[in-house]
């Protein structure tokens, strides 16, 4: 910011202390299940239509440890967050092996075998092959994306810009828009 604001004459030392305050505004406490956020000096701020900017899509891929992805989705749903969920084809196999749950056809998976009815109300599921899903567009407002667990194959495709599935395409959009992308690799 110093470079942008004060590139000709610089800014005073005391002004540097103000910058972290504005940088931290997006990190302030979000009230679960409501459309407002508590900001210092401002109090409760109603976000209304901008609340969707806080949405974070979650992708579960075929690495060991799918229970981490399932637990994350459950925790987010419990907090009242809307979740855009994508499950890769290899994740379906790992879910079957590790959790002993058969989701059936991934175009219309039996998510009730993994999540409670209350949790399902917060989940919007997108098929991993659906490139017309809203999260496949950079104009879809999100705060970022989480891939948990993230297989090394998925990590490699994301890193090299190869979009074979909706998981990689959504991650590509998040990167392109300068949003946060959290990858949780499990291979050791």
Short mmCIF file of C-alpha atoms in Angstrom, two decimals:
data_model
loop_
_atom_site.label_atom_id
_atom_site.label_comp_id
_atom_site.label_asym_id
_atom_site.label_seq_id
_atom_site.Cartn_x
_atom_site.Cartn_y
_atom_site.Cartn_z
CA UNK A 1 0.00 0.00 0.00
CA UNK A 2 2.94 2.27 0.72
CA UNK A 3 3.97 1.87 -2.90
CA UNK A 4 0.50 2.74 -4.19
CA UNK A 5 -0.35 5.64 -1.91
CA UNK A 6 2.96 7.19 -1.12
CA UNK A 7 5.17 6.32 -4.02
CA UNK A 8 6.09 9.96 -4.66
CA UNK A 9 6.67 11.29 -1.18
CA UNK A 10 6.13 8.27 1.08
CA UNK A 11 3.81 7.92 4.06
CA UNK A 12 4.47 8.65 7.69
CA UNK A 13 5.53 5.89 10.04
CA UNK A 14 2.38 6.11 12.20
CA UNK A 15 0.22 5.56 9.10
CA UNK A 16 1.79 2.13 8.61
CA UNK A 17 0.04 0.99 11.81
CA UNK A 18 -3.38 1.61 10.22
CA UNK A 19 -2.88 -0.73 7.27
CA UNK A 20 -3.25 -4.03 9.18
CA UNK A 21 -6.64 -2.87 10.48
CA UNK A 22 -8.07 -2.60 6.98
CA UNK A 23 -6.37 -5.79 5.85
CA UNK A 24 -7.97 -7.65 8.77
CA UNK A 25 -11.55 -6.54 8.05
CA UNK A 26 -12.43 -9.69 6.04
CA UNK A 27 -11.12 -11.82 8.91
CA UNK A 28 -13.55 -10.44 11.50
CA UNK A 29 -16.14 -12.64 13.19
CA UNK A 30 -19.01 -13.86 11.03
CA UNK A 31 -22.27 -14.60 12.82
CA UNK A 32 -23.25 -18.14 11.84
CA UNK A 33 -26.63 -18.42 10.12
CA UNK A 34 -27.08 -14.67 9.64
CA UNK A 35 -26.24 -12.22 6.90
CA UNK A 36 -24.22 -9.85 9.02
CA UNK A 37 -20.65 -9.47 10.20
CA UNK A 38 -19.23 -7.75 13.27
CA UNK A 39 -16.59 -5.18 12.36
CA UNK A 40 -14.50 -3.15 14.80
CA UNK A 41 -15.59 0.50 15.04
CA UNK A 42 -18.68 -0.26 12.92
CA UNK A 43 -20.48 -3.00 14.89
CA UNK A 44 -23.00 -5.23 13.08
CA UNK A 45 -22.99 -4.71 9.31
CA UNK A 46 -25.77 -6.29 7.24
CA UNK A 47 -24.25 -7.91 4.16
CA UNK A 48 -27.49 -8.84 2.40
CA UNK A 49 -26.70 -9.91 -1.18
CA UNK A 50 -22.96 -9.71 -0.47
CA UNK A 51 -23.21 -12.56 2.05
CA UNK A 52 -22.56 -15.03 -0.77
CA UNK A 53 -19.05 -13.58 -1.03
CA UNK A 54 -18.34 -15.55 2.14
CA UNK A 55 -19.26 -18.87 0.47
CA UNK A 56 -16.39 -21.32 0.24
CA UNK A 57 -16.82 -24.30 -2.12
CA UNK A 58 -15.50 -27.60 -0.76
CA UNK A 59 -14.11 -30.39 -2.95
CA UNK A 60 -13.39 -33.89 -1.70
CA UNK A 61 -10.89 -35.75 -3.88
CA UNK A 62 -9.47 -39.26 -3.88
CA UNK A 63 -6.76 -39.03 -1.27
CA UNK A 64 -6.85 -40.98 1.95
CA UNK A 65 -8.49 -39.14 4.81
CA UNK A 66 -11.87 -38.33 3.25
CA UNK A 67 -13.21 -38.16 6.79
CA UNK A 68 -11.52 -34.73 7.07
CA UNK A 69 -13.55 -33.43 4.14
CA UNK A 70 -16.78 -34.90 5.51
CA UNK A 71 -16.10 -33.41 8.96
CA UNK A 72 -15.35 -30.00 7.46
CA UNK A 73 -18.64 -30.01 5.55
CA UNK A 74 -20.51 -31.04 8.70
CA UNK A 75 -18.85 -28.30 10.75
CA UNK A 76 -19.61 -25.64 8.15
CA UNK A 77 -23.24 -26.79 7.92
CA UNK A 78 -23.52 -26.75 11.71
CA UNK A 79 -22.34 -23.13 11.65
CA UNK A 80 -25.13 -22.35 9.19
CA UNK A 81 -22.89 -21.88 6.16
CA UNK A 82 -24.05 -22.65 2.64
CA UNK A 83 -21.73 -25.19 1.02
CA UNK A 84 -21.01 -25.90 -2.64
CA UNK A 85 -19.81 -29.51 -2.57
CA UNK A 86 -17.97 -31.46 -5.28
CA UNK A 87 -16.92 -35.10 -4.86
CA UNK A 88 -14.47 -36.54 -7.38
CA UNK A 89 -14.83 -40.00 -8.87
CA UNK A 90 -11.78 -41.30 -7.02
CA UNK A 91 -13.12 -39.78 -3.78
CA UNK A 92 -16.20 -41.94 -4.20
CA UNK A 93 -13.96 -45.01 -4.17
CA UNK A 94 -12.06 -43.83 -1.09
CA UNK A 95 -15.34 -43.01 0.70
CA UNK A 96 -16.53 -46.54 -0.04
CA UNK A 97 -13.27 -48.04 1.28
CA UNK A 98 -12.58 -45.80 4.30
CA UNK A 99 -16.10 -44.95 5.48
CA UNK A 100 -17.95 -48.02 4.17
CA UNK A 101 -20.51 -45.73 2.49
CA UNK A 102 -21.71 -46.25 -1.09
CA UNK A 103 -22.88 -42.96 -2.61
CA UNK A 104 -24.25 -44.60 -5.75
CA UNK A 105 -24.25 -42.55 -8.96
CA UNK A 106 -22.22 -39.35 -8.49
CA UNK A 107 -24.54 -37.42 -10.82
CA UNK A 108 -27.20 -37.82 -8.12
CA UNK A 109 -25.34 -39.18 -5.08
CA UNK A 110 -27.05 -40.48 -1.98
CA UNK A 111 -25.59 -37.77 0.28
CA UNK A 112 -28.05 -38.68 3.03
CA UNK A 113 -25.72 -41.62 3.71
CA UNK A 114 -23.00 -39.14 4.76
CA UNK A 115 -24.92 -36.13 6.07
CA UNK A 116 -27.95 -35.46 8.27
CA UNK A 117 -31.10 -33.79 6.87
CA UNK A 118 -30.15 -30.51 8.59
CA UNK A 119 -26.68 -30.63 7.02
CA UNK A 120 -28.13 -31.46 3.60
CA UNK A 121 -30.20 -28.26 3.71
CA UNK A 122 -26.95 -26.29 3.62
CA UNK A 123 -25.30 -28.34 0.85
CA UNK A 124 -25.59 -27.68 -2.87
CA UNK A 125 -23.98 -30.58 -4.69
CA UNK A 126 -22.31 -30.24 -8.11
CA UNK A 127 -21.28 -33.22 -10.22
CA UNK A 128 -17.50 -33.28 -10.85
CA UNK A 129 -18.07 -33.36 -14.61
CA UNK A 130 -20.45 -30.37 -14.70
CA UNK A 131 -18.47 -27.47 -16.15
CA UNK A 132 -21.67 -25.37 -16.28
CA UNK A 133 -21.89 -25.26 -12.47
CA UNK A 134 -21.73 -21.72 -11.02
CA UNK A 135 -18.42 -22.42 -9.25
CA UNK A 136 -16.83 -23.05 -12.68
CA UNK A 137 -17.01 -19.31 -13.34
CA UNK A 138 -14.75 -16.64 -11.95
CA UNK A 139 -17.75 -14.32 -11.73
CA UNK A 140 -19.35 -16.58 -9.10
CA UNK A 141 -18.64 -14.75 -5.83
CA UNK A 142 -16.78 -16.84 -3.28
CA UNK A 143 -14.22 -16.14 -0.59
CA UNK A 144 -12.04 -18.98 -1.90
CA UNK A 145 -12.12 -22.76 -2.04
CA UNK A 146 -11.01 -25.76 0.04
CA UNK A 147 -9.92 -29.09 -1.45
CA UNK A 148 -9.83 -31.56 1.44
CA UNK A 149 -8.33 -34.07 1.12
CA UNK A 150 -6.43 -33.12 -2.03
CA UNK A 151 -4.85 -35.97 -3.96
CA UNK A 152 -1.42 -35.29 -5.41
CA UNK A 153 -2.88 -35.85 -8.89
CA UNK A 154 -5.43 -33.08 -8.27
CA UNK A 155 -2.72 -30.86 -6.79
CA UNK A 156 -0.56 -31.41 -9.87
CA UNK A 157 -3.41 -30.62 -12.28
CA UNK A 158 -4.29 -27.44 -10.35
CA UNK A 159 -0.63 -26.36 -10.28
CA UNK A 160 -0.24 -26.83 -14.03
CA UNK A 161 -3.63 -25.39 -15.02
CA UNK A 162 -5.10 -28.65 -16.33
CA UNK A 163 -8.86 -28.63 -15.75
CA UNK A 164 -10.13 -32.17 -16.24
CA UNK A 165 -12.94 -31.89 -13.67
CA UNK A 166 -15.02 -29.25 -11.94
CA UNK A 167 -12.63 -29.44 -8.97
CA UNK A 168 -9.70 -28.17 -11.03
CA UNK A 169 -11.82 -25.68 -12.97
CA UNK A 170 -13.25 -24.13 -9.78
CA UNK A 171 -9.74 -23.97 -8.27
CA UNK A 172 -8.47 -22.32 -11.46
CA UNK A 173 -11.20 -19.66 -11.16
CA UNK A 174 -10.32 -19.04 -7.52
CA UNK A 175 -6.65 -18.56 -8.43
CA UNK A 176 -7.51 -16.36 -11.42
CA UNK A 177 -9.67 -14.11 -9.25
CA UNK A 178 -6.96 -13.82 -6.57
CA UNK A 179 -9.01 -15.61 -3.91
CA UNK A 180 -7.74 -18.03 -1.27
CA UNK A 181 -7.28 -21.67 -2.29
CA UNK A 182 -6.62 -24.18 0.48
CA UNK A 183 -5.26 -27.56 -0.60
CA UNK A 184 -4.96 -30.28 2.05
CA UNK A 185 -2.76 -33.05 0.61
CA UNK A 186 -2.81 -36.37 2.43
CA UNK A 187 -0.26 -38.53 0.59
CA UNK A 188 2.89 -39.10 2.63
#
